[in-house]
PDB file of C-alpha atoms and ligand atoms in Angstrom:
ATOM      1  CA  MET V  11       3.741   4.760 -15.139  1.00 82.00           C
ATOM      2  CA  THR V  12       1.885   3.851 -11.201  1.00 93.00           C
ATOM      3  CA  ARG V  13       4.432   4.924  -8.522  1.00 97.00           C
ATOM      4  CA  GLY V  14       6.293   1.982  -6.401  1.00 97.00           C
ATOM      5  CA  ARG V  15       5.650   1.588  -2.908  1.00 98.00           C
ATOM      6  CA  PHE V  16       7.556   2.187   0.003  1.00 98.00           C
ATOM      7  CA  ILE V  17       7.933  -0.843   2.869  1.00 98.00           C
ATOM      8  CA  THR V  18      10.380  -0.717   5.866  1.00 98.00           C
ATOM      9  CA  ILE V  19      11.413  -2.802   8.188  1.00 98.00           C
ATOM     10  CA  GLU V  20      12.190  -1.904  11.572  1.00 98.00           C
ATOM     11  CA  GLY V  21      13.621  -2.767  14.756  1.00 97.00           C
ATOM     12  CA  GLY V  22      15.690  -2.913  16.894  1.00 94.00           C
ATOM     13  CA  GLU V  23      19.545  -4.613  17.120  1.00 90.00           C
ATOM     14  CA  GLY V  24      19.707  -8.351  17.076  1.00 87.00           C
ATOM     15  CA  VAL V  25      16.266  -8.693  16.244  1.00 90.00           C
ATOM     16  CA  GLY V  26      16.279 -10.053  12.434  1.00 89.00           C
ATOM     17  CA  LYS V  27      15.619  -7.428  10.078  1.00 92.00           C
ATOM     18  CA  THR V  28      18.212  -8.277   8.038  1.00 91.00           C
ATOM     19  CA  THR V  29      17.457 -11.818   7.399  1.00 91.00           C
ATOM     20  CA  ASN V  30      14.189 -11.111   6.308  1.00 96.00           C
ATOM     21  CA  VAL V  31      15.023  -8.484   4.095  1.00 97.00           C
ATOM     22  CA  ASP V  32      15.519 -11.497   1.797  1.00 96.00           C
ATOM     23  CA  LEU V  33      12.298 -13.131   2.584  1.00 97.00           C
ATOM     24  CA  VAL V  34      10.087  -9.901   2.106  1.00 98.00           C
ATOM     25  CA  ARG V  35      11.354  -9.700  -1.290  1.00 98.00           C
ATOM     26  CA  GLN V  36      11.020 -12.780  -2.529  1.00 98.00           C
ATOM     27  CA  VAL V  37       7.224 -12.288  -1.112  1.00 98.00           C
ATOM     28  CA  LEU V  38       6.526  -9.205  -2.929  1.00 98.00           C
ATOM     29  CA  GLU V  39       8.920 -10.647  -5.946  1.00 98.00           C
ATOM     30  CA  GLU V  40       6.527 -13.503  -6.618  1.00 97.00           C
ATOM     31  CA  HIS V  41       3.389 -10.962  -6.619  1.00 96.00           C
ATOM     32  CA  GLY V  42       5.020  -9.374  -9.800  1.00 96.00           C
ATOM     33  CA  CYS V  43       6.515  -6.338  -8.126  1.00 97.00           C
ATOM     34  CA  ASP V  44      10.009  -4.825  -9.306  1.00 98.00           C
ATOM     35  CA  VAL V  45      11.858  -4.956  -5.734  1.00 98.00           C
ATOM     36  CA  LEU V  46      14.902  -2.447  -4.872  1.00 98.00           C
ATOM     37  CA  THR V  47      16.733  -3.389  -1.657  1.00 98.00           C
ATOM     38  CA  THR V  48      18.311  -0.603   0.654  1.00 98.00           C
ATOM     39  CA  ARG V  49      19.366   0.372   3.627  1.00 98.00           C
ATOM     40  CA  GLU V  50      19.959   3.250   6.421  1.00 98.00           C
ATOM     41  CA  PRO V  51      21.722   5.280   6.900  1.00 98.00           C
ATOM     42  CA  GLY V  52      23.802   4.184   3.359  1.00 98.00           C
ATOM     43  CA  GLY V  53      22.434   3.605   0.762  1.00 98.00           C
ATOM     44  CA  THR V  54      24.514   5.860  -1.653  1.00 98.00           C
ATOM     45  CA  PRO V  55      28.408   6.193  -1.901  1.00 98.00           C
ATOM     46  CA  LEU V  56      27.917   9.251   0.244  1.00 98.00           C
ATOM     47  CA  ALA V  57      25.501   8.162   2.473  1.00 98.00           C
ATOM     48  CA  GLU V  58      27.420   4.947   3.479  1.00 98.00           C
ATOM     49  CA  GLU V  59      30.127   6.879   4.601  1.00 98.00           C
ATOM     50  CA  ILE V  60      28.394   8.519   6.842  1.00 98.00           C
ATOM     51  CA  ARG V  61      27.115   5.040   7.496  1.00 98.00           C
ATOM     52  CA  ALA V  62      30.637   4.902   8.686  1.00 98.00           C
ATOM     53  CA  VAL V  63      31.691   7.795  10.650  1.00 98.00           C
ATOM     54  CA  LEU V  64      27.898   7.237  12.635  1.00 98.00           C
ATOM     55  CA  LEU V  65      28.752   3.480  13.516  1.00 97.00           C
ATOM     56  CA  GLY V  66      32.112   3.925  14.289  1.00 95.00           C
ATOM     57  CA  PRO V  67      33.074   3.994  18.009  1.00 92.00           C
ATOM     58  CA  ARG V  68      35.587   7.076  19.131  1.00 93.00           C
ATOM     59  CA  ASP V  69      36.822   8.538  22.075  1.00 93.00           C
ATOM     60  CA  GLU V  70      34.379  12.134  22.191  1.00 95.00           C
ATOM     61  CA  VAL V  71      30.690  12.270  23.018  1.00 94.00           C
ATOM     62  CA  VAL V  72      28.710  12.333  20.424  1.00 97.00           C
ATOM     63  CA  ASP V  73      26.168  15.511  20.944  1.00 98.00           C
ATOM     64  CA  PRO V  74      22.765  13.350  19.701  1.00 98.00           C
ATOM     65  CA  MET V  75      22.111  16.904  17.799  1.00 98.00           C
ATOM     66  CA  ALA V  76      24.790  16.291  15.501  1.00 98.00           C
ATOM     67  CA  GLU V  77      24.110  12.521  15.563  1.00 98.00           C
ATOM     68  CA  THR V  78      20.368  13.565  14.282  1.00 98.00           C
ATOM     69  CA  LEU V  79      21.575  15.898  11.727  1.00 98.00           C
ATOM     70  CA  LEU V  80      24.402  13.529  10.073  1.00 98.00           C
ATOM     71  CA  VAL V  81      21.257  10.580   9.906  1.00 98.00           C
ATOM     72  CA  PHE V  82      18.837  13.094   8.597  1.00 98.00           C
ATOM     73  CA  ALA V  83      22.406  14.518   5.600  1.00 98.00           C
ATOM     74  CA  ALA V  84      22.444  10.243   5.322  1.00 98.00           C
ATOM     75  CA  ARG V  85      18.677   9.531   4.806  1.00 98.00           C
ATOM     76  CA  ALA V  86      18.320  13.135   1.996  1.00 98.00           C
ATOM     77  CA  GLN V  87      20.847  11.379  -0.174  1.00 98.00           C
ATOM     78  CA  HIS V  88      19.496   8.318  -0.382  1.00 98.00           C
ATOM     79  CA  VAL V  89      15.957   9.596  -0.549  1.00 98.00           C
ATOM     80  CA  ALA V  90      16.980  12.478  -3.546  1.00 98.00           C
ATOM     81  CA  THR V  91      19.605   9.746  -5.169  1.00 98.00           C
ATOM     82  CA  VAL V  92      18.215   6.138  -5.010  1.00 98.00           C
ATOM     83  CA  ILE V  93      14.492   6.214  -3.195  1.00 98.00           C
ATOM     84  CA  GLU V  94      12.366   8.463  -5.434  1.00 98.00           C
ATOM     85  CA  PRO V  95      14.070   7.906  -8.260  1.00 98.00           C
ATOM     86  CA  ALA V  96      13.355   4.534  -7.792  1.00 98.00           C
ATOM     87  CA  LEU V  97       9.285   4.926  -6.883  1.00 98.00           C
ATOM     88  CA  ILE V  98       8.856   7.708  -9.793  1.00 98.00           C
ATOM     89  CA  ALA V  99       9.897   4.905 -12.096  1.00 98.00           C
ATOM     90  CA  GLY V 100       7.719   2.184 -10.190  1.00 98.00           C
ATOM     91  CA  ARG V 101       9.693   0.045  -8.037  1.00 98.00           C
ATOM     92  CA  TRP V 102       9.072  -0.842  -5.110  1.00 98.00           C
ATOM     93  CA  VAL V 103      11.803   0.075  -2.328  1.00 98.00           C
ATOM     94  CA  LEU V 104      12.320  -2.200  -0.110  1.00 98.00           C
ATOM     95  CA  CYS V 105      14.512  -0.550   2.621  1.00 98.00           C
ATOM     96  CA  GLU V 106      15.828  -1.673   6.176  1.00 98.00           C
ATOM     97  CA  ARG V 107      15.144   0.811   9.153  1.00 98.00           C
ATOM     98  CA  PHE V 108      14.568   4.976   8.358  1.00 98.00           C
ATOM     99  CA  THR V 109      12.863   7.698  10.013  1.00 98.00           C
ATOM    100  CA  ASP V 110      11.374   5.436  12.518  1.00 98.00           C
ATOM    101  CA  SER V 111      14.709   4.513  14.039  1.00 98.00           C
ATOM    102  CA  THR V 112      15.677   7.916  14.286  1.00 98.00           C
ATOM    103  CA  PHE V 113      12.094   8.124  16.375  1.00 98.00           C
ATOM    104  CA  ALA V 114      13.375   5.428  17.995  1.00 98.00           C
ATOM    105  CA  TYR V 115      16.952   6.046  18.684  1.00 98.00           C
ATOM    106  CA  GLN V 116      17.296   9.954  18.794  1.00 98.00           C
ATOM    107  CA  ALA V 117      14.496  10.789  20.187  1.00 98.00           C
ATOM    108  CA  GLY V 118      13.928   7.475  22.219  1.00 98.00           C
ATOM    109  CA  GLY V 119      17.241   6.969  22.865  1.00 98.00           C
ATOM    110  CA  ARG V 120      18.764   9.871  23.020  1.00 98.00           C
ATOM    111  CA  GLY V 121      16.070  12.037  24.387  1.00 98.00           C
ATOM    112  CA  VAL V 122      16.160  14.793  20.974  1.00 98.00           C
ATOM    113  CA  ASP V 123      12.872  16.051  21.298  1.00 98.00           C
ATOM    114  CA  ALA V 124      10.169  13.459  18.657  1.00 98.00           C
ATOM    115  CA  GLN V 125       8.692  17.418  17.242  1.00 98.00           C
ATOM    116  CA  VAL V 126      12.289  18.169  16.111  1.00 98.00           C
ATOM    117  CA  VAL V 127      13.226  14.664  13.682  1.00 98.00           C
ATOM    118  CA  ALA V 128       9.559  15.006  12.696  1.00 98.00           C
ATOM    119  CA  GLN V 129      10.340  18.244  11.732  1.00 98.00           C
ATOM    120  CA  LEU V 130      13.929  17.348   9.809  1.00 98.00           C
ATOM    121  CA  ALA V 131      12.418  14.040   8.334  1.00 98.00           C
ATOM    122  CA  GLU V 132       9.703  17.013   6.172  1.00 98.00           C
ATOM    123  CA  TYR V 133      13.099  18.598   4.814  1.00 98.00           C
ATOM    124  CA  ALA V 134      14.937  15.425   3.988  1.00 98.00           C
ATOM    125  CA  HIS V 135      11.983  13.346   2.953  1.00 98.00           C
ATOM    126  CA  PRO V 136       9.038  16.478   1.834  1.00 97.00           C
ATOM    127  CA  GLY V 137       5.582  14.170   2.120  1.00 95.00           C
ATOM    128  CA  LEU V 138       7.784  10.687   1.723  1.00 98.00           C
ATOM    129  CA  TRP V 139       6.330   7.895   4.630  1.00 98.00           C
ATOM    130  CA  PRO V 140       6.211   4.479   3.896  1.00 98.00           C
ATOM    131  CA  ASP V 141       3.131   2.881   3.004  1.00 98.00           C
ATOM    132  CA  LEU V 142       3.958  -0.169   4.690  1.00 98.00           C
ATOM    133  CA  THR V 143       6.601  -0.871   7.836  1.00 98.00           C
ATOM    134  CA  LEU V 144       7.105  -3.786   9.236  1.00 98.00           C
ATOM    135  CA  TYR V 145       8.418  -3.558  12.971  1.00 98.00           C
ATOM    136  CA  LEU V 146      10.147  -6.316  14.682  1.00 97.00           C
ATOM    137  CA  ASP V 147       9.722  -6.399  18.399  1.00 97.00           C
ATOM    138  CA  ALA V 148      11.924  -8.068  21.046  1.00 95.00           C
ATOM    139  CA  PRO V 149      13.145  -7.386  24.242  1.00 92.00           C
ATOM    140  CA  PRO V 150      16.571  -6.016  24.265  1.00 88.00           C
ATOM    141  CA  GLU V 151      17.662  -9.016  26.667  1.00 85.00           C
ATOM    142  CA  ALA V 152      16.405 -11.344  24.213  1.00 78.00           C
ATOM    143  CA  ALA V 153      18.063 -10.020  20.547  1.00 74.00           C
ATOM    144  CA  MET V 154      20.950  -8.669  22.192  1.00 75.00           C
ATOM    145  CA  PRO V 155      22.829 -12.460  22.651  1.00 75.00           C
ATOM    146  CA  ARG V 156      22.065 -12.496  19.032  1.00 74.00           C
ATOM    147  CA  ILE V 157      24.937 -10.354  18.120  1.00 72.00           C
ATOM    148  CA  ALA V 158      27.424 -10.918  21.124  1.00 71.00           C
ATOM    149  CA  LYS V 159      28.984 -12.202  18.962  1.00 66.00           C
ATOM    150  CA  ARG V 160      29.726  -9.340  16.014  1.00 73.00           C
ATOM    151  CA  SER V 161      32.188  -6.916  16.897  1.00 83.00           C
ATOM    152  CA  LEU V 162      30.014  -4.132  18.114  1.00 89.00           C
ATOM    153  CA  ASP V 163      29.371  -1.198  16.745  1.00 92.00           C
ATOM    154  CA  ARG V 164      29.215   2.364  18.600  1.00 92.00           C
ATOM    155  CA  PHE V 165      25.278   1.997  19.352  1.00 93.00           C
ATOM    156  CA  GLU V 166      25.522  -2.272  19.936  1.00 90.00           C
ATOM    157  CA  ARG V 167      27.635  -0.604  22.872  1.00 89.00           C
ATOM    158  CA  GLU V 168      25.157   1.141  24.202  1.00 91.00           C
ATOM    159  CA  ARG V 169      23.602   0.452  27.743  1.00 89.00           C
ATOM    160  CA  GLN V 170      20.452  -2.059  27.977  1.00 90.00           C
ATOM    161  CA  ALA V 171      18.456   1.369  29.306  1.00 94.00           C
ATOM    162  CA  PHE V 172      18.792   2.761  25.665  1.00 95.00           C
ATOM    163  CA  PHE V 173      17.733  -0.226  24.590  1.00 95.00           C
ATOM    164  CA  GLU V 174      14.792   0.354  26.691  1.00 96.00           C
ATOM    165  CA  ARG V 175      14.321   3.657  25.814  1.00 97.00           C
ATOM    166  CA  VAL V 176      14.475   2.901  22.201  1.00 97.00           C
ATOM    167  CA  ARG V 177      11.987  -0.439  22.514  1.00 97.00           C
ATOM    168  CA  GLN V 178       9.897   2.564  23.905  1.00 98.00           C
ATOM    169  CA  ALA V 179      10.022   5.132  21.638  1.00 98.00           C
ATOM    170  CA  TYR V 180       9.612   2.091  18.492  1.00 98.00           C
ATOM    171  CA  ALA V 181       5.950   1.167  20.557  1.00 98.00           C
ATOM    172  CA  THR V 182       4.804   4.526  20.555  1.00 97.00           C
ATOM    173  CA  ARG V 183       5.347   4.852  16.959  1.00 98.00           C
ATOM    174  CA  ALA V 184       3.748   1.741  16.680  1.00 97.00           C
ATOM    175  CA  ARG V 185       0.432   2.783  18.301  1.00 97.00           C
ATOM    176  CA  ASP V 186      -0.190   6.056  17.106  1.00 96.00           C
ATOM    177  CA  GLU V 187       1.132   5.142  12.567  1.00 97.00           C
ATOM    178  CA  LEU V 188      -1.350   3.061  11.016  1.00 96.00           C
ATOM    179  CA  GLN V 189       1.322   1.766   8.872  1.00 97.00           C
ATOM    180  CA  ILE V 190       3.923   0.301  11.008  1.00 98.00           C
ATOM    181  CA  VAL V 191       2.721  -3.585  11.661  1.00 98.00           C
ATOM    182  CA  ARG V 192       4.116  -4.772  15.075  1.00 98.00           C
ATOM    183  CA  ILE V 193       5.199  -8.636  14.645  1.00 98.00           C
ATOM    184  CA  ASP V 194       6.764 -10.299  17.755  1.00 97.00           C
ATOM    185  CA  ALA V 195      10.268 -11.148  16.809  1.00 96.00           C
ATOM    186  CA  GLY V 196      10.747 -12.909  19.772  1.00 93.00           C
ATOM    187  CA  ARG V 197       9.767 -16.430  19.148  1.00 94.00           C
ATOM    188  CA  GLU V 198      10.910 -18.528  16.689  1.00 94.00           C
ATOM    189  CA  LEU V 199      11.918 -17.705  13.135  1.00 94.00           C
ATOM    190  CA  ALA V 200       8.835 -19.557  11.471  1.00 96.00           C
ATOM    191  CA  ALA V 201       6.400 -18.180  13.214  1.00 97.00           C
ATOM    192  CA  VAL V 202       8.094 -15.007  13.245  1.00 97.00           C
ATOM    193  CA  GLN V 203       8.264 -15.638   9.187  1.00 97.00           C
ATOM    194  CA  ARG V 204       4.657 -16.672   8.715  1.00 98.00           C
ATOM    195  CA  ASP V 205       3.641 -13.223  10.237  1.00 98.00           C
ATOM    196  CA  ILE V 206       6.034 -11.463   7.536  1.00 98.00           C
ATOM    197  CA  VAL V 207       4.695 -13.056   4.351  1.00 98.00           C
ATOM    198  CA  GLY V 208       0.778 -13.120   6.545  1.00 98.00           C
ATOM    199  CA  ALA V 209       1.279  -8.717   6.677  1.00 98.00           C
ATOM    200  CA  VAL V 210       2.845  -8.170   3.305  1.00 98.00           C
ATOM    201  CA  LYS V 211       0.101 -10.211   1.741  1.00 97.00           C
ATOM    202  CA  ARG V 212      -2.308  -8.559   3.747  1.00 97.00           C
ATOM    203  CA  PHE V 213      -0.800  -5.371   2.216  1.00 97.00           C
ATOM    204  CA  LEU V 214      -0.978  -6.328  -1.451  1.00 96.00           C
ATOM    205  CA  VAL V 215      -4.292  -7.366  -1.194  1.00 93.00           C
ATOM    206  CA  ALA V 216      -5.760  -4.114  -0.028  1.00 90.00           C
ATOM    207  CA  ARG V 217      -3.396  -2.015  -1.828  1.00 77.00           C
ATOM    208  CA  ASP V 218      -4.825  -3.897  -5.002  1.00 66.00           C
ATOM    209  CA  ASP V 219      -1.965  -3.683  -6.566  1.00 52.00           C
ATOM    210  CA  PRO V 220      -0.780  -6.182 -10.218  1.00 50.00           C
TER     211      PRO V 220
HETATM  212  P1  LIG I 127      21.587  -1.246  11.619  1.00 96.18           P
HETATM  213  O1  LIG I 127      21.383  -1.113  10.586  1.00 96.18           O
HETATM  214  O2  LIG I 127      23.090  -2.728  11.140  1.00 96.18           O
HETATM  215  O3  LIG I 127      20.874  -2.388  11.871  1.00 96.18           O
HETATM  216  O4  LIG I 127      22.939  -0.417  12.124  1.00 96.18           O
HETATM  217  C1  LIG I 127      22.944   0.606  12.802  1.00 96.18           C
HETATM  218  C2  LIG I 127      22.381   1.347  13.657  1.00 96.18           C
HETATM  219  O5  LIG I 127      22.654   2.936  13.300  1.00 96.18           O
HETATM  220  C3  LIG I 127      21.403   0.861  14.553  1.00 96.18           C
HETATM  221  O6  LIG I 127      22.287   0.665  16.041  1.00 96.18           O
HETATM  222  C4  LIG I 127      20.551   2.093  14.447  1.00 96.18           C
HETATM  223  C5  LIG I 127      21.188   2.901  13.642  1.00 96.18           C
HETATM  224  N1  LIG I 127      19.917   3.954  13.899  1.00 96.18           N
HETATM  225  C6  LIG I 127      19.909   5.058  14.541  1.00 96.18           C
HETATM  226  O7  LIG I 127      20.326   5.736  15.318  1.00 96.18           O
HETATM  227  N2  LIG I 127      19.012   6.777  14.190  1.00 96.18           N
HETATM  228  C7  LIG I 127      18.142   6.392  12.376  1.00 96.18           C
HETATM  229  O8  LIG I 127      17.577   6.999  11.751  1.00 96.18           O
HETATM  230  C8  LIG I 127      18.961   5.118  11.372  1.00 96.18           C
HETATM  231  C9  LIG I 127      18.722   4.966   9.989  1.00 96.18           C
HETATM  232  C10 LIG I 127      20.037   4.303  12.553  1.00 96.18           C
END
């Protein structure tokens, strides 16, 4: 059985990750891939409970390391019980957010040492990194109005400066990591989707997968 591939979709708030998961899934399925879609934090009952703990607004200030460890607790469970078994079974896993979000939000946004994030990642998902990451990039001021109508979670309530740091950290990752493809998500949806489809098809051809 050939191991499946691991694809992630990343980006700040309101850049259209959820909308585009369906599109990527469709392209992969047309190519004959058996696709599992999932998300982080979450993807298992325990990890979804941790998600609720992380996202729920609260009066107490959350310590950045406590936040980081909660994210990785959810991720370890998700990888061990959902992602790895699916990859081993030959399925393609399409995940909304993964450890690049931790580099962006906890390292970039909260100031946790990026090397500590890298070390925790090696404990939580040894040897597992995405084969392809679609990074949807848009300036926070362009994306935030798209979420303005939702009731805001603990992250969405952060100030503009926080989202600027998150974006900066994503930009650094996108520069340093070859599997990350940056897509300008500040444009009209049709143009964004054309680029997403192009990136996925190039990946499929380069991999020469069925
Ligand atoms: P979303 O998946 O609906 O965008 O919301 C998840 C929120 O959790 C988002 O604001 C980013 C945040 N988050 C982190 O801070 N670190 C992480 O590692 C992940 C996966 C998400």
